[in-house]
PDB file of C-alpha atoms in Angstrom:
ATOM      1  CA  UNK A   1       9.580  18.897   5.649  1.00 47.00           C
ATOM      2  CA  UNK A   2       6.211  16.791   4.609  1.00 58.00           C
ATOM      3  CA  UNK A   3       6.884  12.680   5.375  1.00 68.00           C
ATOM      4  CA  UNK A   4       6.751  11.249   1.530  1.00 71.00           C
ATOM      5  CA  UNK A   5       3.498   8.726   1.452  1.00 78.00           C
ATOM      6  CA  UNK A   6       3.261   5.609  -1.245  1.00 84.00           C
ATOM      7  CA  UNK A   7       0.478   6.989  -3.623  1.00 86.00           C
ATOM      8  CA  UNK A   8      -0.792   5.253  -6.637  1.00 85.00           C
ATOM      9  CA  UNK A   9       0.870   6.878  -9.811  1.00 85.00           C
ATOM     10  CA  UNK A  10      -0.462   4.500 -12.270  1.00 87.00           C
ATOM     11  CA  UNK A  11      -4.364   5.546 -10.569  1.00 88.00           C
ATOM     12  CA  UNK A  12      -3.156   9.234 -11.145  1.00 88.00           C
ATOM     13  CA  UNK A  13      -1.637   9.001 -14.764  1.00 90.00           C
ATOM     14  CA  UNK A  14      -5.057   7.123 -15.624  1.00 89.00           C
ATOM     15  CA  UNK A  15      -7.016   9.894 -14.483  1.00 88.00           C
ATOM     16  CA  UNK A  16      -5.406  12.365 -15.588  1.00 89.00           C
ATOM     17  CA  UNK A  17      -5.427  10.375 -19.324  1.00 90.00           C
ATOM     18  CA  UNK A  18      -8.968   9.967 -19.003  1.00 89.00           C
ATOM     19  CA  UNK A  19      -9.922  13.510 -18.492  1.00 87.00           C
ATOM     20  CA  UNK A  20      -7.493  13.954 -22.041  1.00 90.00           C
ATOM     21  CA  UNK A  21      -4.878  16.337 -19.703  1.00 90.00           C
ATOM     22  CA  UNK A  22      -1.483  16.837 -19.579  1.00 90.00           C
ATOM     23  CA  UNK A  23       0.640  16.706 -16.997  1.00 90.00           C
ATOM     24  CA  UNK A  24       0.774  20.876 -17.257  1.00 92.00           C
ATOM     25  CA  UNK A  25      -2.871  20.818 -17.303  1.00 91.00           C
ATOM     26  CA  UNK A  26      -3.066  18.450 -13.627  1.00 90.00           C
ATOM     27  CA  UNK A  27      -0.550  21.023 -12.305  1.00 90.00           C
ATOM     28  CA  UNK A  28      -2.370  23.878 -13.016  1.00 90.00           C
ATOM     29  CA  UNK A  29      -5.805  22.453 -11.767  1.00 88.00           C
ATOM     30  CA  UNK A  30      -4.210  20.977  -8.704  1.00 88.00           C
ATOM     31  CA  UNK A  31      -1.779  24.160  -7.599  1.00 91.00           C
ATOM     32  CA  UNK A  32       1.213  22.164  -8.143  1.00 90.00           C
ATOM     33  CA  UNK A  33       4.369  22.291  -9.808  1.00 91.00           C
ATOM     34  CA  UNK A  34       4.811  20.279 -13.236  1.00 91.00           C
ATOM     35  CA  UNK A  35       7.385  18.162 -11.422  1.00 92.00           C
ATOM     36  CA  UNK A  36       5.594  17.360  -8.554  1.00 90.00           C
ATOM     37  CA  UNK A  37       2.826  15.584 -10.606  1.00 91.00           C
ATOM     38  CA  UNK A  38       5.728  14.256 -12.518  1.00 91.00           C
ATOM     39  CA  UNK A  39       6.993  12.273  -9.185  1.00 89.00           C
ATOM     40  CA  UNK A  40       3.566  11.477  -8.050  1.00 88.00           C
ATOM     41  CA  UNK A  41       3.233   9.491 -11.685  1.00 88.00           C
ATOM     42  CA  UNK A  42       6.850   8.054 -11.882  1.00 88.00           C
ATOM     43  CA  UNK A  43       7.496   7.579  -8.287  1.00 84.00           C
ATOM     44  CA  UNK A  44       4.261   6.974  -6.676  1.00 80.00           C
ATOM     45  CA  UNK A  45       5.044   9.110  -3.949  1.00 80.00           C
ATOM     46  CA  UNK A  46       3.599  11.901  -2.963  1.00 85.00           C
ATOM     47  CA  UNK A  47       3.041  14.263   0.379  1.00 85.00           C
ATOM     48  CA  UNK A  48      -0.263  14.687   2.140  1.00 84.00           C
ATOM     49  CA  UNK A  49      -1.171  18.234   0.525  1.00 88.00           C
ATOM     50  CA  UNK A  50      -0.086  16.644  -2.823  1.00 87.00           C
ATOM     51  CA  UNK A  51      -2.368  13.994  -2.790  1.00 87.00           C
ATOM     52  CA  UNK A  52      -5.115  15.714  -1.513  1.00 86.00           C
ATOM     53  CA  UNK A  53      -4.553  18.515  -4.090  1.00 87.00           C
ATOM     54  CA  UNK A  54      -3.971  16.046  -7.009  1.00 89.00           C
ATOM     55  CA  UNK A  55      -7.677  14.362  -5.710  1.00 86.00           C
ATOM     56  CA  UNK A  56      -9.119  17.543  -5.795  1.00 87.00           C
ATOM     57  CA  UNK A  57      -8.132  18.312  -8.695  1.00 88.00           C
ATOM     58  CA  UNK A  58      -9.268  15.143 -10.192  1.00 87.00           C
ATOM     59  CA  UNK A  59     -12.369  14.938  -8.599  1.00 86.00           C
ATOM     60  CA  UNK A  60     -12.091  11.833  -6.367  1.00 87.00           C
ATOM     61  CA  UNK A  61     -11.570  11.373  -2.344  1.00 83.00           C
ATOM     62  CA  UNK A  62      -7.374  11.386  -1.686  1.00 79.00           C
ATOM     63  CA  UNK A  63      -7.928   8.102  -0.056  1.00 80.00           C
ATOM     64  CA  UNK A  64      -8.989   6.996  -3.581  1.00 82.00           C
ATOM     65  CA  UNK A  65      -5.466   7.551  -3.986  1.00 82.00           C
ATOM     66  CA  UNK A  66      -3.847   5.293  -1.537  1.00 81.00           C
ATOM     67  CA  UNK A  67      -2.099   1.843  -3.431  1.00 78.00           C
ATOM     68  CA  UNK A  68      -4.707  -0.828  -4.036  1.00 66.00           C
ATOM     69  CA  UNK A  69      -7.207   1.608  -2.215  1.00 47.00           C
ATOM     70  CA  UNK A  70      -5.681   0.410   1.220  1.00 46.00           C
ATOM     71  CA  UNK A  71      -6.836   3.131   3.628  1.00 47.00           C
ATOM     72  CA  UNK A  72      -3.768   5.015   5.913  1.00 47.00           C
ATOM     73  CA  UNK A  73      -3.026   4.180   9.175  1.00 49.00           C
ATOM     74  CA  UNK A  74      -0.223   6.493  10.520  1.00 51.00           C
ATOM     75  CA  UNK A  75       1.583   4.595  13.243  1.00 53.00           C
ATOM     76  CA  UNK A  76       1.447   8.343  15.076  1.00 57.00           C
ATOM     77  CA  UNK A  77      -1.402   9.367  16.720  1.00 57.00           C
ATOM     78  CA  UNK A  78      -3.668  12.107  15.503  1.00 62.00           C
ATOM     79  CA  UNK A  79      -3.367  15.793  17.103  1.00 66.00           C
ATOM     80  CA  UNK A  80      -7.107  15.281  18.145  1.00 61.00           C
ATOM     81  CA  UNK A  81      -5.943  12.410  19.806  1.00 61.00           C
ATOM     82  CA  UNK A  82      -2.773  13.303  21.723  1.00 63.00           C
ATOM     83  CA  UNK A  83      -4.843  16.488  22.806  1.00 64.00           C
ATOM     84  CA  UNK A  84      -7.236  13.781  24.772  1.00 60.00           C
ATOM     85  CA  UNK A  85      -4.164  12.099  25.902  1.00 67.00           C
ATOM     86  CA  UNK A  86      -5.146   8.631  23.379  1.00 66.00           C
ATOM     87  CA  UNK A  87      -2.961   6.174  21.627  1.00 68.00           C
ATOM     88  CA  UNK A  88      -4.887   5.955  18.589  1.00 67.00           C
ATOM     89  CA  UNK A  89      -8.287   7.088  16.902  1.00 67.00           C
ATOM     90  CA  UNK A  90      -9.966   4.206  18.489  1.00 68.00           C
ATOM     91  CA  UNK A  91      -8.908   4.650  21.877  1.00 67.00           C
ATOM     92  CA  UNK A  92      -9.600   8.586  21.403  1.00 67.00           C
ATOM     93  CA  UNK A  93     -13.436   7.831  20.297  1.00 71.00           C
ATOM     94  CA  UNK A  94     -13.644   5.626  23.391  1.00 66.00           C
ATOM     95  CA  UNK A  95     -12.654   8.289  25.526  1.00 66.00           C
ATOM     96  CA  UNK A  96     -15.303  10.741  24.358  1.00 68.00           C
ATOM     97  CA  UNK A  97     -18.148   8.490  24.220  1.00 71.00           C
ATOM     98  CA  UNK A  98     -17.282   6.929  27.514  1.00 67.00           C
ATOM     99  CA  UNK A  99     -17.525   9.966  28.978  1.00 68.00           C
ATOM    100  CA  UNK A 100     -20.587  10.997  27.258  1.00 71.00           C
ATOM    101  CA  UNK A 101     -22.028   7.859  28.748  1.00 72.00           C
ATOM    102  CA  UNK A 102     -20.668   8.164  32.017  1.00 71.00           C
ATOM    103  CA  UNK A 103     -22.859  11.400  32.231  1.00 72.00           C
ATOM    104  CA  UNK A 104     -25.757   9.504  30.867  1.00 73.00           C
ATOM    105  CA  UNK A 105     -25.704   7.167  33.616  1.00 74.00           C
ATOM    106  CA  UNK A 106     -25.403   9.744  36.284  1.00 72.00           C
ATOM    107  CA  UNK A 107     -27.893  11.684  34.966  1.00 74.00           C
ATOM    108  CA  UNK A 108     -30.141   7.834  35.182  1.00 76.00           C
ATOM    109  CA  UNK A 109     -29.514   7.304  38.864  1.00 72.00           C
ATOM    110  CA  UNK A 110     -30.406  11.307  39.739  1.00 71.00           C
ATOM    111  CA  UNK A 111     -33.648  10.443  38.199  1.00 72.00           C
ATOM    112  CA  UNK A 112     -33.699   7.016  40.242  1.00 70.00           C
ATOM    113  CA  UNK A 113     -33.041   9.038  43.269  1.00 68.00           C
ATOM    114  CA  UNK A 114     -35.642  11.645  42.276  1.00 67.00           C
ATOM    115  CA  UNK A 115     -38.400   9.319  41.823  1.00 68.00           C
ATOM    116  CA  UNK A 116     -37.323   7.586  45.049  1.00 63.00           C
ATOM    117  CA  UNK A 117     -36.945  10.206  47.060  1.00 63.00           C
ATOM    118  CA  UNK A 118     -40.488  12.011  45.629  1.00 61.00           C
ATOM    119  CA  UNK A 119     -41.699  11.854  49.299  1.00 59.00           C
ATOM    120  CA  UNK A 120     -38.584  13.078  51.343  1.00 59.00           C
ATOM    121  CA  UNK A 121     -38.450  16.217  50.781  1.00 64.00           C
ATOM    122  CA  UNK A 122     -38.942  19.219  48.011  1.00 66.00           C
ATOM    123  CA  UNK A 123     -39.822  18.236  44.248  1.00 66.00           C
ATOM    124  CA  UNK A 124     -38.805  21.227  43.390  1.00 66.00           C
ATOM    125  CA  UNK A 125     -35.206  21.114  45.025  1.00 69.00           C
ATOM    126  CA  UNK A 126     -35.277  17.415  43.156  1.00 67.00           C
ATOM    127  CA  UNK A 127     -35.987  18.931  39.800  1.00 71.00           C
ATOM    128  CA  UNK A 128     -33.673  22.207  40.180  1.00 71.00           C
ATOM    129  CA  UNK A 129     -30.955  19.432  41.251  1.00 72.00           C
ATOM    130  CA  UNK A 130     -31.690  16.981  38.244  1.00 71.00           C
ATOM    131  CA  UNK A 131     -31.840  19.831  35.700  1.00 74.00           C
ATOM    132  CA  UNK A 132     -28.417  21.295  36.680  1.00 75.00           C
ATOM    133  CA  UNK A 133     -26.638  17.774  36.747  1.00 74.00           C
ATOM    134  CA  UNK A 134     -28.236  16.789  33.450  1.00 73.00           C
ATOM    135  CA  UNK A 135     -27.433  20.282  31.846  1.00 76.00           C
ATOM    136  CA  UNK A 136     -23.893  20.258  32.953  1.00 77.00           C
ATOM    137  CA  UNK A 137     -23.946  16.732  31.499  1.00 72.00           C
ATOM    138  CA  UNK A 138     -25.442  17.617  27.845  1.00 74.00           C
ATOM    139  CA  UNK A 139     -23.444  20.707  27.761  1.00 75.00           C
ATOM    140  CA  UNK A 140     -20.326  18.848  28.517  1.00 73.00           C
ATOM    141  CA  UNK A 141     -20.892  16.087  26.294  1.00 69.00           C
ATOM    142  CA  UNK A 142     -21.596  18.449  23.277  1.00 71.00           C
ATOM    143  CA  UNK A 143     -18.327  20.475  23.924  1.00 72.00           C
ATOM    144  CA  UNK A 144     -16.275  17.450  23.719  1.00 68.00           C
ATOM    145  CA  UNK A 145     -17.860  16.244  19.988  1.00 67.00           C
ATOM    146  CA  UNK A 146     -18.018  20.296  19.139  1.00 67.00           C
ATOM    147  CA  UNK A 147     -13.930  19.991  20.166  1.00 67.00           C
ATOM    148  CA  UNK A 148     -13.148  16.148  18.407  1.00 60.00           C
ATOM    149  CA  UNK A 149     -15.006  17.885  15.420  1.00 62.00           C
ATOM    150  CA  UNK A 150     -12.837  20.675  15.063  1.00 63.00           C
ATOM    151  CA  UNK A 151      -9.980  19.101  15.916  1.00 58.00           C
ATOM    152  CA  UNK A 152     -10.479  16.143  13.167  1.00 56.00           C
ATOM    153  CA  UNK A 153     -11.180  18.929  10.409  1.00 55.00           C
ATOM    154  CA  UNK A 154      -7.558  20.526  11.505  1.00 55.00           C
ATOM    155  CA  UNK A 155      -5.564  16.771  11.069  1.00 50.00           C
ATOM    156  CA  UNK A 156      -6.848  16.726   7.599  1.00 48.00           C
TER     157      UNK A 156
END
């Protein structure tokens, strides 16, 4: 069973009223029953899917929807984030990018250690060395944004 959110009914009714539809009419744009647009008017609370079905319908975002526009913070983390082991969204985008830029900074000193070492021994066993380290890097930083990306799409 869906966790009942506080929605703005008076936002929805004047929507609705401005496009000149009846309650039916929202229903039948937005996939839902007469009654649940009913309770998202009179009660002003609604479900996820019903609010973001009800803002689809009526052409705005579904935050749009939330009471005096306040945007929702969910005191649970988001799957993306328990799946990287974070509290919250901010602590799971600091996790990503501080890995990203943990990476970065490897891949920095290799090239320090490249350029300093040009004389020591084989450029070429330099550069092969570099270009794994910094592959493995880029590769591993765009699998974790390709992942956070799919994974954000799926909490919606």
């Amino acid at each position: 069973m869906e966790q009942s959110m506080k929605i703005d009914g008076n936002k929805v009714r004047a929507l609705r009223e401005s496009r000149a539809w009846s309650q039916e009419q929202l229903a039948t744009a937005s996939g839902l029953s007469v009654r649940t647009v009913q309770r998202a008017e009179s009660e002003s609370s609604a479900s996820r899917e019903t609010r973001v079905c009800l803002a689809a319908a009526l052409g705005i975002d579904h935050s749009d929807l939330n009471p005096s526009s306040e945007p929702i913070h969910s005191s649970q983390p988001s799957d993306a984030a328990r799946r990287w082991g974070a509290k919250d969204e901010a602590d799971l985008i600091l996790r990503v990018t501080g890995g990203a830029f943990v990476w970065c900074g490897a891949s920095m000193l290799l090239v320090l250690v490249f350029i300093g070492g040009w004389g020591m021994g084989s450029p070429v066993l330099w550069i092969g060395f570099f270009s794994l380290v910094s592959g493995s890097a880029l590769y591993s930083a765009a699998l974790g944004r390709r992942r956070l990306k799919s994974q954000a799409h799926q909490v919606v």
